Amino acid sequence: MTLDIARIRKDFPVLEQQVYNKPLIYLDSAASSQKPLAVLKKEEQLHLQYYGNIHRGAHYMADKATLDFEAVRDQVKAFIHAGYREEIIFTKGTTESINLVAFSFGEAFIHEGDEIIVSEMEHHANIVPWQMMAARKGAQVRVLPFDDAGRLMIEKLDELINEKTRLLAVCQVANTLGTVNPVQKIIEKAHARGVKVLVDGAQAVNHLPVDVVALDADFYAFSAHKMFGPNGVGVLYGKKELLDQMPPYQGGGEMISEVSFEATTYNELPYKFEAGTPNITGVIAFGEAIAYLENLGIAAIAEHEHRLLNYATEKLMEIPGMTIYGTQPDKSGVITFNVEGIHSFDLSTMLDKMGIAVRSGRLCADTVMQHYQVSGTIRISFGVYNTQDEIDQFIAALKKLVTMLS
Amino acid sequence: MTIEQIQQEINDEFSIYEDWMDKYSYLIELGNDLPELDAKDKNDQYVIKGCQSRVWLLPEMKDGKLYFRGESDAVIVKGLVALLLRVVSGRTPDEILGSDLHFVDDIGLKQHLSPTRSNGLVAMIKQIKLYAVAYKKISE
């Protein structure tokens, strides 16, 4: 099915504006996607009609908010094809989801001398929490490398995994390279050696269908704000039998069963991991984002984005001095590049002045920058609302700037 | 001219450009005209690290005045360095410490002063003032 992009763009009024007197071209959806009207309206409706704190109040508004909040948990469960609703934990983002696992899994399962494997292409959010946990527990972080084309060298797993390895953390789609990693195969290999796997799905959820049960992922983390939802909402999926064995991450309201100064008992899943008042508005509006995404169809979105990706790649390669980082055939959503002799900061600053929003710098992925020995890059990324015409304008702007800055 | 007068002069120069592209083209021109540092001067002792670009800043005290040389790996930041040096280089530490460097704001490049990780301009100004404090102490 082909999407009617002109009609879709009407759902995103923020795109129809001028910045620095130029029509806005938003090519930074991998950092955060824009939100459709349905999501914004839901937030407003909640605040105007039935806002109340969930799971506590015995009154109309609190009850209605609770029902809506819990309905989104079911929606998320269906969206990622999880087995049980209590395996869906709301967090404030992918980063918090990973930190939760690093802490609570670490407390339960990591001992001195144990090892954790992370890939070389991870976002800082999927490196630093493991380093912190390793420092706390006296464990060691080992690295699964990628090759210059941006392919994860999973054949190295056989030697990397040993009897001390407890967990492997890897992204499904890399935020810099765009590589779609064969996570199913990675999980199979890890499980065969008794190693648990956390998948960072932040860049995957709005580009490919996710089935955590088919993948057999132990943990799967993602954010609402990269899939048309509000910022400040994230999800951690975890297998029930693992979550049950892990201690709480934070203490507070909601996560307790009974509190006394002698002994406090904890609530059951998923509430054990949801201390404090959650982002009620965000979670409820997230439900609208999932509905929006499912209504368009993830396959149709992926097809459109892929067309843009291929078209932009082809056009970029025509520019002399162009280097694209990450050239895997199985690639999604982003193109990271540099033009020889031109600093990425200069390019992105000038693109901004031409109304074109891109990401530049180290992209929260220092280890990827180190791999290619560059101090920075430019990244463009696509959303369902981007058009081929926007790519043409971006390429024309880029060509002009290359002349100007060379 | 005083620091204040030079800032006014810079403001006048930029005010003729209405379009953002023209303002930045001028900044790039200034950056390209900034003399390059020797490779040996671009070392960790003099570097100011931003998230996206690096700046090197070298102080030198001569006859009671502080002189600076500087460079960046990004040409727009080089342009900002050129402007900054024009304002502060060759001043006494007291003049530098007593100055309010508002020209970047005046010429509409305020985003470069925001304390984000995007570049090291805030860090540059802070470093210049720190050098001024240090050299003032030495000369006293």
XYZ file of C-alpha atoms in Angstrom:
546
model
C 0.000 0.000 0.000
C 1.320 3.428 -0.870
C 0.868 6.122 1.724
C -0.577 9.516 0.923
C 2.247 11.603 2.366
C 0.600 14.943 1.589
C -2.372 13.888 3.694
C -0.129 12.507 6.460
C 1.748 15.803 6.663
C -1.525 17.508 7.607
C -1.419 15.461 10.824
C 1.864 17.178 11.731
C 1.182 20.934 11.715
C 4.615 21.645 13.216
C 6.157 20.749 9.852
C 4.342 23.554 8.065
C 6.415 26.439 9.292
C 9.297 28.632 8.316
C 12.551 28.799 10.224
C 14.989 31.610 9.418
C 12.506 32.545 6.675
C 12.934 29.166 4.960
C 10.417 26.309 4.863
C 11.339 23.802 7.554
C 12.754 20.471 6.393
C 12.925 18.139 9.366
C 15.526 15.413 8.852
C 16.126 14.533 12.494
C 13.435 12.000 13.318
C 15.956 9.503 14.667
C 16.640 11.988 17.466
C 12.939 12.529 18.039
C 9.955 12.208 15.769
C 7.311 14.892 15.526
C 3.922 14.227 17.068
C 0.649 13.912 15.169
C -2.405 15.937 16.182
C -4.099 12.879 17.682
C -1.347 12.613 20.295
C -1.406 16.327 21.100
C -5.186 16.350 21.344
C -5.197 13.390 23.704
C -2.842 15.184 26.078
C -5.072 18.221 26.015
C -8.252 16.197 26.445
C -6.836 14.393 29.462
C -5.953 17.636 31.173
C -9.241 19.295 30.334
C -11.489 16.376 31.212
C -10.212 13.636 33.476
C -6.734 14.131 34.853
C -6.118 12.366 38.146
C -3.417 10.285 39.774
C -3.697 6.667 38.766
C -4.039 3.487 40.846
C -4.894 5.451 43.975
C -7.953 7.605 43.897
C -11.429 6.347 44.501
C -12.965 8.976 42.291
C -14.220 9.287 38.755
C -11.259 11.048 37.163
C -8.602 8.904 38.803
C -10.462 5.762 37.790
C -10.851 6.847 34.190
C -7.179 7.846 33.945
C -6.185 4.507 35.478
C -8.253 2.577 32.957
C -6.750 4.504 30.052
C -3.225 4.150 31.415
C -3.591 0.396 31.825
C -5.214 0.091 28.396
C -2.017 1.497 26.885
C -0.072 -1.252 28.640
C -2.231 -3.742 26.735
C -1.670 -1.794 23.534
C 2.109 -1.927 24.014
C 1.923 -5.619 24.818
C 0.105 -6.259 21.543
C 2.390 -3.892 19.618
C 5.552 -5.816 20.504
C 3.737 -9.156 20.779
C 4.657 -9.757 24.400
C 3.144 -12.693 26.233
C 1.931 -10.947 29.383
C 0.872 -7.406 30.267
C 2.932 -7.457 33.479
C 6.040 -7.775 31.326
C 5.477 -4.197 30.120
C 7.086 -1.636 32.414
C 6.698 2.079 31.789
C 9.846 4.143 32.251
C 10.866 7.625 31.189
C 12.752 6.425 28.137
C 15.071 3.840 26.641
C 17.912 5.170 28.787
C 16.000 4.555 31.994
C 14.861 1.138 30.768
C 18.478 0.093 30.240
C 19.620 1.594 33.529
C 16.856 -0.320 35.281
C 18.094 -3.626 33.873
C 21.739 -2.735 34.496
C 20.915 -2.082 38.148
C 18.332 -4.719 38.977
C 19.655 -7.528 36.779
C 23.109 -6.621 38.032
C 22.030 -6.886 41.658
C 20.392 -10.251 41.078
C 22.713 -11.971 38.656
C 26.118 -10.281 38.296
C 29.003 -11.227 40.535
C 32.649 -10.312 40.721
C 34.546 -11.521 37.692
C 31.432 -11.872 35.512
C 31.351 -10.440 32.003
C 28.898 -8.402 29.952
C 29.175 -7.959 26.193
C 28.139 -4.760 24.432
C 28.530 -4.020 20.755
C 30.868 -1.351 19.426
C 27.998 0.399 17.612
C 25.894 1.159 20.695
C 24.458 4.488 21.744
C 26.052 5.738 24.981
C 22.835 4.740 26.770
C 23.638 1.109 26.054
C 27.290 1.353 27.116
C 27.583 3.585 30.161
C 24.959 1.856 32.387
C 26.846 -1.421 31.879
C 30.161 0.214 32.706
C 28.631 1.639 35.888
C 27.201 -1.726 36.833
C 30.489 -3.471 36.041
C 32.377 -1.019 38.252
C 29.898 -1.606 41.074
C 29.961 -5.374 40.835
C 33.581 -5.928 39.858
C 32.520 -7.257 36.471
C 34.036 -6.617 33.058
C 32.546 -5.146 29.870
C 33.708 -6.762 26.638
C 33.148 -5.426 23.146
C 31.603 -7.054 20.098
C 33.164 -5.140 17.164
C 31.763 -4.115 13.784
C 33.581 -3.930 10.468
C 34.114 -0.796 8.364
C 30.927 -1.379 6.409
C 28.956 -1.257 9.658
C 28.308 -4.994 9.992
C 28.389 -6.457 13.468
C 30.978 -9.247 13.522
C 28.761 -11.811 15.177
C 31.150 -14.617 14.225
C 33.322 -13.215 17.048
C 30.625 -14.087 19.568
C 31.816 -17.680 19.819
C 35.153 -16.571 21.257
C 33.787 -13.584 23.210
C 31.259 -15.614 25.156
C 32.715 -17.710 27.917
C 31.486 -19.298 31.135
C 31.666 -15.894 32.890
C 29.418 -14.096 30.390
C 26.020 -13.181 31.864
C 24.470 -10.701 29.480
C 24.802 -9.247 26.000
C 23.452 -5.787 25.117
C 22.903 -4.868 21.484
C 20.801 -2.498 19.414
C 18.379 -3.797 16.822
C 19.021 -0.755 14.618
C 22.167 1.336 15.136
C 21.504 5.053 15.661
C 24.547 6.114 13.623
C 25.108 3.377 11.065
C 21.493 2.441 10.476
C 22.528 -1.199 10.449
C 19.701 -3.612 11.145
C 21.392 -6.233 13.273
C 20.381 -9.907 13.049
C 19.214 -9.871 16.666
C 17.342 -13.145 16.375
C 20.538 -14.937 15.406
C 22.511 -13.107 18.098
C 19.964 -14.126 20.722
C 20.094 -17.739 19.554
C 23.867 -17.780 19.849
C 23.784 -16.134 23.277
C 21.047 -18.384 24.630
C 22.896 -21.472 23.435
C 25.624 -20.461 25.884
C 23.258 -19.423 28.688
C 23.697 -15.661 28.135
C 20.745 -13.270 28.507
C 20.188 -10.555 25.913
C 18.957 -6.965 26.148
C 17.908 -5.409 22.856
C 17.919 -1.615 22.483
C 14.974 -1.120 20.153
C 14.895 2.691 20.244
C 15.669 3.041 16.530
C 13.769 -0.090 15.505
C 10.203 0.189 16.794
C 8.955 2.668 14.235
C 10.758 1.056 11.312
C 10.199 -2.668 11.646
C 7.636 -4.961 13.197
C 8.819 -6.191 16.574
C 7.893 -9.535 18.100
C 9.731 -10.010 21.382
C 8.513 -13.558 21.823
C 9.583 -14.662 18.347
C 12.932 -12.952 18.946
C 13.088 -14.593 22.366
C 14.608 -11.339 23.722
C 15.072 -11.309 27.495
C 14.772 -7.528 27.634
C 13.655 -5.051 24.997
C 13.862 -1.281 25.551
C 12.425 1.604 23.550
C 11.087 5.168 23.739
C 7.737 6.668 22.794
C 9.240 9.872 21.420
C 10.895 8.152 18.491
C 7.571 6.688 17.352
C 5.303 9.766 17.272
C 4.667 9.594 21.007
C 5.395 12.060 23.804
C 8.866 12.444 25.232
C 9.444 11.241 28.759
C 7.841 7.855 28.159
C 9.719 4.647 27.584
C 9.078 0.947 27.775
C 10.985 -1.917 29.209
C 9.848 -5.357 28.188
C 11.328 -8.120 30.303
C 10.603 -11.803 30.623
C 8.414 -12.352 33.662
C 10.607 -15.039 35.198
C 13.610 -12.699 35.066
C 11.804 -9.595 36.304
C 10.397 -11.617 39.202
C 13.890 -12.489 40.358
C 15.193 -8.921 40.102
C 15.001 -6.449 43.001
C 13.254 -3.080 42.493
C 15.191 -0.297 40.794
C 13.788 2.615 42.768
C 11.770 2.818 45.960
C 8.673 4.897 46.539
C 4.948 4.844 46.086
C 3.241 2.339 43.798
C 6.089 -0.192 43.950
C 5.291 -1.326 47.478
C 2.842 -3.775 48.886
C 3.123 -2.788 52.535
C 5.512 -0.444 54.289
C 6.604 -0.551 57.899
C 9.826 0.461 59.568
C 10.521 -3.192 60.300
C 9.912 -4.692 56.874
C 8.594 -3.410 53.564
C 7.182 -5.754 50.974
C 7.124 -5.007 47.289
C 4.268 -4.890 44.856
C 3.952 -7.436 42.086
C 4.876 -6.907 38.437
C 4.833 -4.542 36.662
C 4.295 -2.080 39.560
C 7.365 -3.292 41.415
C 9.400 -1.399 38.818
C 7.172 1.680 38.560
C 7.981 3.720 41.644
C 6.329 7.114 42.002
C 3.693 8.809 39.892
C 4.437 7.881 36.298
C 4.100 10.125 33.260
C 0.323 9.642 33.181
C -0.342 12.120 30.387
C 2.541 10.837 28.329
C 1.603 7.190 28.613
C -2.051 7.785 27.778
C -1.122 9.912 24.756
C 1.395 7.248 23.743
C -1.604 5.014 23.130
C -2.681 7.410 20.376
C 0.795 7.255 18.845
C 0.701 3.471 18.674
C -2.756 3.599 17.142
C -1.554 6.153 14.604
C 1.436 4.025 13.679
C -0.614 0.853 13.404
C -3.218 2.612 11.331
C -0.630 3.678 8.753
C 0.944 0.249 8.981
C 4.543 -0.340 9.915
C 5.259 -2.120 6.621
C 3.971 0.835 4.601
C 5.991 3.280 6.723
C 9.120 1.158 6.326
C 8.635 0.984 2.575
C 8.305 4.764 2.273
C 11.323 5.423 4.487
C 13.353 2.885 2.575
C 12.601 4.623 -0.679
C 13.802 7.904 0.826
C 16.885 6.202 2.242
C 17.868 4.710 -1.106
C 17.116 7.896 -3.012
C 19.080 10.099 -0.594
C 22.010 7.649 -0.542
C 22.183 7.673 -4.329
C 22.082 11.490 -4.478
C 24.639 11.908 -1.672
C 27.094 9.610 -3.405
C 27.146 12.003 -6.380
C 28.822 14.637 -4.181
C 32.626 14.542 -4.440
C 34.426 13.735 -1.188
C 31.358 12.042 0.308
C 31.825 9.300 2.907
C 28.791 7.438 4.239
C 29.290 5.566 7.497
C 27.311 2.336 7.511
C 26.664 0.765 4.146
C 24.890 -2.442 5.028
C 22.252 -3.695 2.611
C 19.969 -4.192 5.600
C 19.786 -0.607 6.781
C 17.074 1.577 8.205
C 16.142 5.177 8.806
C 19.428 7.083 9.004
C 22.376 8.195 6.851
C 25.511 9.386 8.631
C 28.143 11.079 6.506
C 30.990 13.539 6.116
C 32.250 15.578 3.184
C 36.022 15.623 2.887
C 37.632 18.848 4.044
C 34.459 20.284 5.589
C 33.739 20.270 9.315
C 30.432 18.712 10.318
C 29.689 21.613 12.660
C 29.989 24.123 9.811
C 27.752 22.062 7.544
C 25.030 21.507 10.130
C 25.082 25.152 11.243
C 24.622 26.343 7.671
C 21.995 23.709 6.873
C 20.072 24.965 9.896
C 20.176 28.500 8.516
C 18.685 27.096 5.304
C 15.787 25.615 7.270
C 17.105 22.059 7.284
C 17.263 20.280 10.639
C 19.920 17.576 10.840
C 21.899 16.021 13.657
C 25.616 16.598 13.865
C 28.551 15.833 16.102
C 29.362 12.588 17.791
C 25.744 11.359 17.808
C 25.966 9.942 21.344
C 28.162 7.240 19.860
C 31.786 8.036 20.616
C 32.863 4.457 20.009
C 31.551 4.633 16.441
C 33.393 7.932 15.890
C 36.554 6.304 17.265
C 36.103 3.355 14.905
C 36.187 5.662 11.877
C 38.621 8.093 13.547
C 36.418 11.124 12.984
C 35.594 13.889 15.449
C 32.076 14.359 14.173
C 29.558 13.551 11.446
C 26.276 14.717 9.980
C 23.235 12.487 10.247
C 20.003 12.784 8.348
C 17.080 10.589 9.330
C 13.623 10.090 7.991
C 10.085 9.962 9.237
C 6.946 8.935 7.424
C 6.212 12.642 6.792
C 9.367 13.306 4.761
C 9.160 13.604 0.983
C 11.425 13.068 -1.982
C 11.109 16.768 -2.723
C 12.607 17.525 0.693
C 15.549 15.255 -0.119
C 16.048 17.143 -3.380
C 16.090 20.458 -1.527
C 18.475 19.078 1.065
C 20.849 17.823 -1.642
C 20.711 21.169 -3.463
C 21.488 22.994 -0.198
C 24.309 20.606 0.575
C 25.876 21.079 -2.843
C 25.734 24.841 -2.429
C 27.373 24.629 1.002
C 30.087 22.263 -0.177
C 31.106 24.894 -2.719
C 30.873 27.663 -0.149
C 32.852 25.870 2.564
C 35.522 24.177 0.444
C 39.217 51.926 21.055
C 37.677 50.398 24.130
C 36.296 46.858 24.267
C 32.854 48.434 24.194
C 33.639 50.446 21.057
C 35.017 47.428 19.200
C 31.903 45.464 20.049
C 29.842 48.308 18.618
C 31.994 48.276 15.474
C 31.413 44.547 15.002
C 27.723 45.074 15.517
C 27.708 47.740 12.783
C 29.548 45.463 10.363
C 27.051 42.656 10.826
C 23.999 44.890 10.755
C 24.314 45.417 6.999
C 23.491 41.738 6.440
C 19.811 40.996 6.696
C 19.922 37.415 5.553
C 21.246 34.662 7.805
C 23.241 33.160 4.984
C 25.035 36.467 4.439
C 25.839 36.850 8.128
C 27.337 33.410 8.201
C 29.148 33.903 4.908
C 30.856 36.908 6.487
C 31.687 34.868 9.582
C 33.175 32.149 7.362
C 35.223 34.791 5.561
C 36.595 35.997 8.908
C 37.339 32.402 9.840
C 39.219 31.749 6.641
C 41.279 34.922 7.165
C 42.347 33.950 10.688
C 46.051 33.019 10.636
C 46.602 29.311 11.239
C 48.402 28.114 14.326
C 51.485 25.951 14.083
C 50.679 22.271 14.432
C 52.787 22.155 17.608
C 50.550 24.764 19.265
C 47.449 22.718 18.662
C 48.035 20.448 21.617
C 46.103 19.365 24.681
C 47.554 22.146 26.817
C 45.684 24.801 24.832
C 42.598 22.940 23.655
C 39.045 23.789 24.647
C 36.774 20.911 23.809
C 33.205 21.356 22.676
C 31.002 18.443 21.637
C 31.318 19.272 17.977
C 34.394 21.390 17.474
C 37.712 22.093 19.108
C 39.331 25.437 19.831
C 42.946 26.196 20.677
C 43.707 29.363 22.574
C 47.239 30.582 23.401
C 47.850 33.512 25.757
C 50.921 35.693 25.878
C 51.612 38.560 28.290
C 53.598 41.486 26.870
C 54.098 44.898 28.490
C 51.167 44.439 30.828
C 48.821 43.386 28.074
C 47.387 39.974 27.249
C 47.623 38.810 23.645
C 45.828 35.763 22.294
C 46.207 33.568 19.282
C 43.595 30.975 18.477
C 42.121 28.575 15.977
C 39.360 26.013 15.579
C 38.845 22.980 13.384
C 35.457 24.371 12.279
C 35.519 27.496 10.123
C 32.404 29.095 11.667
C 33.936 28.707 15.109
C 37.155 30.118 13.646
C 35.139 33.170 12.637
C 33.888 33.506 16.201
C 37.448 33.121 17.491
C 38.565 35.898 15.112
C 35.870 38.224 16.469
C 36.649 37.335 20.050
C 40.367 37.955 19.593
C 39.633 41.281 17.963
C 37.743 42.291 21.112
C 40.005 40.941 23.854
C 43.514 40.515 22.472
C 45.966 43.268 23.480
C 44.007 44.331 26.550
C 45.095 44.494 30.157
C 43.812 41.728 32.429
C 41.687 44.335 34.233
C 40.034 45.442 31.006
C 39.234 41.825 30.146
C 37.911 41.025 33.588
C 35.752 44.138 33.619
C 34.256 43.513 30.174
C 30.790 42.335 29.274
C 31.159 40.399 26.029
C 27.767 40.906 24.435
C 28.674 41.270 20.762
C 27.791 37.695 19.832
C 24.333 38.325 21.208
C 24.131 41.709 19.441
C 24.903 40.295 16.001
C 22.232 37.634 16.352
C 24.488 34.660 16.886
C 23.264 34.117 20.417
C 22.729 30.414 19.911
C 26.506 30.133 19.916
C 26.573 31.466 23.435
C 23.983 29.087 24.812
C 25.523 26.692 27.288
C 24.855 23.628 25.181
C 27.453 21.232 23.971
C 27.310 22.609 20.452
C 30.553 24.532 20.676
C 33.075 25.937 23.019
C 32.324 29.665 22.860
C 31.166 29.876 26.469
C 34.196 27.823 27.455
C 36.401 30.124 25.353
C 35.214 33.270 27.127
C 35.597 31.560 30.481
C 39.127 30.487 29.564
C 40.070 34.016 28.470
C 38.882 35.400 31.805
C 40.743 32.684 33.693
C 43.939 33.587 31.846
C 43.305 37.226 32.741
C 42.958 36.325 36.425
C 46.118 34.202 36.322
C 48.265 36.803 34.544
C 46.970 39.546 36.792
C 48.171 37.552 39.796
C 51.595 36.990 38.231
C 52.079 40.674 37.408
C 51.056 41.841 40.867
